[in-house]
Amino acid sequence: MPGSFRFLDDIALADMAFDAEGESLPALFEAATHALIESLADPVTITETWRHTVDMEEADIETLLFEWLGRLVYLKDAQGVVFHRATLSLTQNTALTAWHLHAELTGAPVDPATQDLRSDVKGVTKHLYAVTQEGTSWKARVVLDV
């Protein structure tokens, strides 16, 4: 089952917030990634002329998700792009001491004439940030600085 997300209007008035959830950690990461991509622009209006690979590793899942979402914001600003899609894989090393994220991103340079641009996200905040497991489901609350 794929993950899901919903934007939260009553959490952070000056910022944008969302809850993401999934029946697995990969589904959670996909849902949170999709929420961030959707907050930037309508991915349907973004062509796939830009490609980028990201590999990241962190000791814990909370930090990995936070750093991953921050990397997306960084790439948006540093390379002047918005995203069409992110294909992710998430693995834990054999010693169970670190998590690895591999992502293939596609998108295009920002073009207000052809793209449905939404919010100019400045960063991911630690305000109310949480990653929790409830049974077999995973949930994250994320506040974006816009």
PDB file of C-alpha atoms in Angstrom:
ATOM      1  CA  MET A   1       0.000   0.000   0.000  1.00  0.00           C
ATOM      2  CA  PRO A   2       1.469   3.374  -0.939  1.00  0.00           C
ATOM      3  CA  GLY A   3       1.892   6.057   1.672  1.00  0.00           C
ATOM      4  CA  SER A   4      -0.260   9.131   1.956  1.00  0.00           C
ATOM      5  CA  PHE A   5      -0.020  12.714   3.118  1.00  0.00           C
ATOM      6  CA  ARG A   6      -2.277  15.615   4.010  1.00  0.00           C
ATOM      7  CA  PHE A   7      -1.484  19.276   4.396  1.00  0.00           C
ATOM      8  CA  LEU A   8      -2.312  20.791   7.793  1.00  0.00           C
ATOM      9  CA  ASP A   9      -3.813  24.280   7.822  1.00  0.00           C
ATOM     10  CA  ASP A  10      -3.960  24.782  11.574  1.00  0.00           C
ATOM     11  CA  ILE A  11      -0.451  23.753  12.676  1.00  0.00           C
ATOM     12  CA  ALA A  12       1.915  26.551  11.667  1.00  0.00           C
ATOM     13  CA  LEU A  13       0.307  29.754  10.481  1.00  0.00           C
ATOM     14  CA  ALA A  14       3.375  31.344   8.885  1.00  0.00           C
ATOM     15  CA  ASP A  15       4.655  28.060   7.490  1.00  0.00           C
ATOM     16  CA  MET A  16       3.289  24.976   5.756  1.00  0.00           C
ATOM     17  CA  ALA A  17       2.857  21.652   7.537  1.00  0.00           C
ATOM     18  CA  PHE A  18       1.953  18.125   6.537  1.00  0.00           C
ATOM     19  CA  ASP A  19       1.472  14.697   8.043  1.00  0.00           C
ATOM     20  CA  ALA A  20       2.735  11.753   6.018  1.00  0.00           C
ATOM     21  CA  GLU A  21       2.137   8.096   6.709  1.00  0.00           C
ATOM     22  CA  GLY A  22       2.866   4.711   5.250  1.00  0.00           C
ATOM     23  CA  GLU A  23       2.556   1.038   6.052  1.00  0.00           C
ATOM     24  CA  SER A  24       6.362   0.781   5.794  1.00  0.00           C
ATOM     25  CA  LEU A  25       9.348   3.098   6.084  1.00  0.00           C
ATOM     26  CA  PRO A  26       9.789   3.268   2.281  1.00  0.00           C
ATOM     27  CA  ALA A  27       6.097   4.196   1.943  1.00  0.00           C
ATOM     28  CA  LEU A  28       6.529   6.908   4.590  1.00  0.00           C
ATOM     29  CA  PHE A  29       9.538   8.349   2.755  1.00  0.00           C
ATOM     30  CA  GLU A  30       7.652   8.277  -0.548  1.00  0.00           C
ATOM     31  CA  ALA A  31       4.645  10.049   0.989  1.00  0.00           C
ATOM     32  CA  ALA A  32       6.763  12.749   2.668  1.00  0.00           C
ATOM     33  CA  THR A  33       8.753  13.233  -0.537  1.00  0.00           C
ATOM     34  CA  HIS A  34       5.587  13.537  -2.583  1.00  0.00           C
ATOM     35  CA  ALA A  35       4.168  16.083  -0.116  1.00  0.00           C
ATOM     36  CA  LEU A  36       7.281  18.245  -0.438  1.00  0.00           C
ATOM     37  CA  ILE A  37       7.306  17.943  -4.239  1.00  0.00           C
ATOM     38  CA  GLU A  38       3.596  18.875  -4.344  1.00  0.00           C
ATOM     39  CA  SER A  39       4.208  21.869  -2.078  1.00  0.00           C
ATOM     40  CA  LEU A  40       6.709  23.277  -4.604  1.00  0.00           C
ATOM     41  CA  ALA A  41       4.799  22.728  -7.847  1.00  0.00           C
ATOM     42  CA  ASP A  42       2.232  20.513  -9.507  1.00  0.00           C
ATOM     43  CA  PRO A  43       4.430  17.618 -10.695  1.00  0.00           C
ATOM     44  CA  VAL A  44       2.111  16.985 -13.661  1.00  0.00           C
ATOM     45  CA  THR A  45       3.236  20.345 -15.109  1.00  0.00           C
ATOM     46  CA  ILE A  46       6.941  19.513 -14.711  1.00  0.00           C
ATOM     47  CA  THR A  47       8.795  17.857 -17.588  1.00  0.00           C
ATOM     48  CA  GLU A  48      11.605  15.373 -16.984  1.00  0.00           C
ATOM     49  CA  THR A  49      14.533  17.204 -18.574  1.00  0.00           C
ATOM     50  CA  TRP A  50      16.695  17.256 -15.412  1.00  0.00           C
ATOM     51  CA  ARG A  51      17.990  14.143 -13.625  1.00  0.00           C
ATOM     52  CA  HIS A  52      19.916  13.759 -10.386  1.00  0.00           C
ATOM     53  CA  THR A  53      20.956  10.883  -8.121  1.00  0.00           C
ATOM     54  CA  VAL A  54      21.213  11.211  -4.350  1.00  0.00           C
ATOM     55  CA  ASP A  55      22.791   8.749  -1.913  1.00  0.00           C
ATOM     56  CA  MET A  56      22.586   9.519   1.797  1.00  0.00           C
ATOM     57  CA  GLU A  57      23.282   7.639   4.997  1.00  0.00           C
ATOM     58  CA  GLU A  58      22.320   8.448   8.582  1.00  0.00           C
ATOM     59  CA  ALA A  59      22.353   6.516  11.846  1.00  0.00           C
ATOM     60  CA  ASP A  60      18.623   6.902  12.490  1.00  0.00           C
ATOM     61  CA  ILE A  61      15.505   7.111  10.359  1.00  0.00           C
ATOM     62  CA  GLU A  62      14.321  10.450  11.808  1.00  0.00           C
ATOM     63  CA  THR A  63      17.537  12.187  10.838  1.00  0.00           C
ATOM     64  CA  LEU A  64      17.588  10.548   7.410  1.00  0.00           C
ATOM     65  CA  LEU A  65      14.080  11.769   6.562  1.00  0.00           C
ATOM     66  CA  PHE A  66      14.849  15.286   7.827  1.00  0.00           C
ATOM     67  CA  GLU A  67      18.122  15.492   5.888  1.00  0.00           C
ATOM     68  CA  TRP A  68      16.523  14.010   2.745  1.00  0.00           C
ATOM     69  CA  LEU A  69      13.721  16.574   2.687  1.00  0.00           C
ATOM     70  CA  GLY A  70      16.294  19.303   3.337  1.00  0.00           C
ATOM     71  CA  ARG A  71      18.347  18.028   0.394  1.00  0.00           C
ATOM     72  CA  LEU A  72      15.335  18.398  -1.894  1.00  0.00           C
ATOM     73  CA  VAL A  73      14.936  22.030  -0.806  1.00  0.00           C
ATOM     74  CA  TYR A  74      18.670  22.599  -1.324  1.00  0.00           C
ATOM     75  CA  LEU A  75      18.567  21.117  -4.844  1.00  0.00           C
ATOM     76  CA  LYS A  76      15.545  23.263  -5.694  1.00  0.00           C
ATOM     77  CA  ASP A  77      17.482  26.389  -4.759  1.00  0.00           C
ATOM     78  CA  ALA A  78      21.011  25.457  -5.852  1.00  0.00           C
ATOM     79  CA  GLN A  79      20.006  24.060  -9.232  1.00  0.00           C
ATOM     80  CA  GLY A  80      16.878  26.127  -9.819  1.00  0.00           C
ATOM     81  CA  VAL A  81      14.628  23.127 -10.406  1.00  0.00           C
ATOM     82  CA  VAL A  82      11.299  21.697  -9.393  1.00  0.00           C
ATOM     83  CA  PHE A  83      10.573  17.995  -9.360  1.00  0.00           C
ATOM     84  CA  HIS A  84       8.404  15.671 -11.392  1.00  0.00           C
ATOM     85  CA  ARG A  85       9.262  12.442  -9.618  1.00  0.00           C
ATOM     86  CA  ALA A  86      11.521  10.828  -7.021  1.00  0.00           C
ATOM     87  CA  THR A  87      12.158   7.089  -7.060  1.00  0.00           C
ATOM     88  CA  LEU A  88      13.484   5.946  -3.679  1.00  0.00           C
ATOM     89  CA  SER A  89      15.021   2.895  -2.082  1.00  0.00           C
ATOM     90  CA  LEU A  90      15.682   2.631   1.638  1.00  0.00           C
ATOM     91  CA  THR A  91      17.915   0.010   3.250  1.00  0.00           C
ATOM     92  CA  GLN A  92      19.538  -0.638   6.593  1.00  0.00           C
ATOM     93  CA  ASN A  93      23.133  -1.844   6.723  1.00  0.00           C
ATOM     94  CA  THR A  94      23.885  -5.380   7.917  1.00  0.00           C
ATOM     95  CA  ALA A  95      25.166  -4.177  11.302  1.00  0.00           C
ATOM     96  CA  LEU A  96      21.848  -2.274  11.775  1.00  0.00           C
ATOM     97  CA  THR A  97      23.820   0.883  12.593  1.00  0.00           C
ATOM     98  CA  ALA A  98      22.802   3.085   9.654  1.00  0.00           C
ATOM     99  CA  TRP A  99      20.074   3.680   7.083  1.00  0.00           C
ATOM    100  CA  HIS A 100      20.856   4.341   3.422  1.00  0.00           C
ATOM    101  CA  LEU A 101      18.644   6.250   0.995  1.00  0.00           C
ATOM    102  CA  HIS A 102      19.148   6.060  -2.751  1.00  0.00           C
ATOM    103  CA  ALA A 103      17.013   8.406  -4.869  1.00  0.00           C
ATOM    104  CA  GLU A 104      16.635   9.091  -8.561  1.00  0.00           C
ATOM    105  CA  LEU A 105      15.098  12.524  -9.144  1.00  0.00           C
ATOM    106  CA  THR A 106      13.621  13.950 -12.316  1.00  0.00           C
ATOM    107  CA  GLY A 107      12.357  17.443 -12.929  1.00  0.00           C
ATOM    108  CA  ALA A 108      13.052  20.609 -14.862  1.00  0.00           C
ATOM    109  CA  PRO A 109      14.394  24.119 -14.387  1.00  0.00           C
ATOM    110  CA  VAL A 110      11.820  26.490 -12.902  1.00  0.00           C
ATOM    111  CA  ASP A 111       9.636  28.000 -15.627  1.00  0.00           C
ATOM    112  CA  PRO A 112       6.607  29.991 -14.426  1.00  0.00           C
ATOM    113  CA  ALA A 113       5.267  30.136 -17.995  1.00  0.00           C
ATOM    114  CA  THR A 114       4.765  26.364 -18.239  1.00  0.00           C
ATOM    115  CA  GLN A 115       4.685  25.122 -14.652  1.00  0.00           C
ATOM    116  CA  ASP A 116       2.056  25.406 -11.913  1.00  0.00           C
ATOM    117  CA  LEU A 117       4.379  26.711  -9.185  1.00  0.00           C
ATOM    118  CA  ARG A 118       3.132  26.712  -5.603  1.00  0.00           C
ATOM    119  CA  SER A 119       5.234  27.613  -2.538  1.00  0.00           C
ATOM    120  CA  ASP A 120       8.860  28.675  -2.414  1.00  0.00           C
ATOM    121  CA  VAL A 121       9.925  26.439   0.467  1.00  0.00           C
ATOM    122  CA  LYS A 122      12.984  27.813   2.261  1.00  0.00           C
ATOM    123  CA  GLY A 123      13.678  24.830   4.500  1.00  0.00           C
ATOM    124  CA  VAL A 124      12.484  21.986   6.684  1.00  0.00           C
ATOM    125  CA  THR A 125      12.141  22.950  10.345  1.00  0.00           C
ATOM    126  CA  LYS A 126      12.514  21.005  13.569  1.00  0.00           C
ATOM    127  CA  HIS A 127       9.351  22.697  14.878  1.00  0.00           C
ATOM    128  CA  LEU A 128       6.902  19.853  15.692  1.00  0.00           C
ATOM    129  CA  TYR A 129       9.030  17.479  13.592  1.00  0.00           C
ATOM    130  CA  ALA A 130       8.366  13.860  14.526  1.00  0.00           C
ATOM    131  CA  VAL A 131       8.673  10.380  13.058  1.00  0.00           C
ATOM    132  CA  THR A 132       6.733   7.700  14.915  1.00  0.00           C
ATOM    133  CA  GLN A 133       5.775   4.081  14.500  1.00  0.00           C
ATOM    134  CA  GLU A 134       2.284   2.897  15.432  1.00  0.00           C
ATOM    135  CA  GLY A 135       2.030  -0.849  15.038  1.00  0.00           C
ATOM    136  CA  THR A 136       3.218  -1.523  11.491  1.00  0.00           C
ATOM    137  CA  SER A 137       2.465   2.014  10.291  1.00  0.00           C
ATOM    138  CA  TRP A 138       4.899   4.911  10.235  1.00  0.00           C
ATOM    139  CA  LYS A 139       3.956   8.591  10.548  1.00  0.00           C
ATOM    140  CA  ALA A 140       5.815  11.870  10.177  1.00  0.00           C
ATOM    141  CA  ARG A 141       4.857  15.450  10.911  1.00  0.00           C
ATOM    142  CA  VAL A 142       6.838  18.042   8.978  1.00  0.00           C
ATOM    143  CA  VAL A 143       6.740  21.843   9.063  1.00  0.00           C
ATOM    144  CA  LEU A 144       8.204  23.691   6.081  1.00  0.00           C
ATOM    145  CA  ASP A 145       9.498  27.260   6.234  1.00  0.00           C
ATOM    146  CA  VAL A 146       7.944  29.123   3.290  1.00  0.00           C
TER     147      VAL A 146
END
